[in-house]
Tab-separated table of C-alpha atoms in Angstrom:
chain	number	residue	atom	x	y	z
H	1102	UNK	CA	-37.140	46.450	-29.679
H	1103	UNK	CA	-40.677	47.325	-30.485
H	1104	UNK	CA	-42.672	50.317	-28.640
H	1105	UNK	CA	-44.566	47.204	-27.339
H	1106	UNK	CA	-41.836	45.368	-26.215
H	1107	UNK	CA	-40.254	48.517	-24.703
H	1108	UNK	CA	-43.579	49.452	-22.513
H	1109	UNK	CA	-45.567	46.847	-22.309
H	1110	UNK	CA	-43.131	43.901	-22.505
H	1111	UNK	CA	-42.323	41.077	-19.828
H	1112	UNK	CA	-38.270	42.102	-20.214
H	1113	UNK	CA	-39.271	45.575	-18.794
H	1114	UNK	CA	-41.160	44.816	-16.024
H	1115	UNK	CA	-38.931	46.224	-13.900
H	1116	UNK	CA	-37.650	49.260	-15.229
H	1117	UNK	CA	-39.094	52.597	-14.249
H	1118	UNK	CA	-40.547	53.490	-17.993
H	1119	UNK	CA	-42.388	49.693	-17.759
H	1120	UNK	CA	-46.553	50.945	-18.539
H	1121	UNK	CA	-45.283	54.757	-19.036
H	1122	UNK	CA	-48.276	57.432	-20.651
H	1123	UNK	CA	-47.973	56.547	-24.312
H	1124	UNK	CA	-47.721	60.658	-24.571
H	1125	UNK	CA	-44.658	61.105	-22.368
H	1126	UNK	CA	-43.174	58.033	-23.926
H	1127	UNK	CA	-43.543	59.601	-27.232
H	1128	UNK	CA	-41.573	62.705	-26.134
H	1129	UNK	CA	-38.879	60.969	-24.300
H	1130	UNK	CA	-38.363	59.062	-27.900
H	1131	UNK	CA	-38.654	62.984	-29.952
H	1132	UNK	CA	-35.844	63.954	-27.574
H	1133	UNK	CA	-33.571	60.699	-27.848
H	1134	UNK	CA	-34.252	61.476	-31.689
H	1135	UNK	CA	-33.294	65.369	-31.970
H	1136	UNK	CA	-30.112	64.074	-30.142
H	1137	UNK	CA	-29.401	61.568	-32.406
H	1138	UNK	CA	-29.988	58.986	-29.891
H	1139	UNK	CA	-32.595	56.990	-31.052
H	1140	UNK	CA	-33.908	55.991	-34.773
H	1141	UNK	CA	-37.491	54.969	-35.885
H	1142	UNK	CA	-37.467	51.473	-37.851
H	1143	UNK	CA	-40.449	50.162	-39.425
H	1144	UNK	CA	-40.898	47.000	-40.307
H	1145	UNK	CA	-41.858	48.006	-43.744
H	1146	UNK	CA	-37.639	48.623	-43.856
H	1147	UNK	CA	-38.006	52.350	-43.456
H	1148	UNK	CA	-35.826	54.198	-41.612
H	1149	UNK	CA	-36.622	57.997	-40.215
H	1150	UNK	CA	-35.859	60.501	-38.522
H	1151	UNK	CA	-38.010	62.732	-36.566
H	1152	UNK	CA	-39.169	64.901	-39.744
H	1153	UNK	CA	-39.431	62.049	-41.846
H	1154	UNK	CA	-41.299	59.659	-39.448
H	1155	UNK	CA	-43.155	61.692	-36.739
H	1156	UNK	CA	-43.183	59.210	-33.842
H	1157	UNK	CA	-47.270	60.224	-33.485
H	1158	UNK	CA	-47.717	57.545	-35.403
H	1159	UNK	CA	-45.416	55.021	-33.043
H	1160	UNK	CA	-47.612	51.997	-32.884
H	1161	UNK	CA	-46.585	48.033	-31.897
H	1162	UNK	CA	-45.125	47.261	-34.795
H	1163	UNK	CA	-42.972	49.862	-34.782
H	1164	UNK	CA	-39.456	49.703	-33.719
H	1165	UNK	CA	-36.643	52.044	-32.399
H	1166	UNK	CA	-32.876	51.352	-32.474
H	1167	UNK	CA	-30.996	53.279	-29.593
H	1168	UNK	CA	-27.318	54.556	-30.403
């Protein structure tokens, strides 16, 4: 799913994290990351980690795959 789709989407509507603080939603993902929970995708094809692609950048287009 995208960071869009995951806050702002009509499939999340009713979960708790549906119009979360883009800041606290961007530390919930570093922590689902330094777990090895959670992967940034890009739809460019890259794939990071949190060194490699700092989720500060996390934008609508951007996508995360949860393990």
């Amino acid at each position: 799913m995208t960071v869009f789709e995951l806050v702002e989407g009509d499939d999340t509507q009713d979960q708790e994290f549906h119009k979360i603080d883009a800041r606290l939603f961007k530390r919930c993902v570093d922590v689902l990351i330094s777990r090895g929970k959670a992967q940034i995708i890009s739809y460019s094809g890259n794939v990071g980690t949190a060194k490699e692609n700092s989720i500060s950048g996390l934008s609508g287009e951007t996508g995360i795959k949860f393990f």
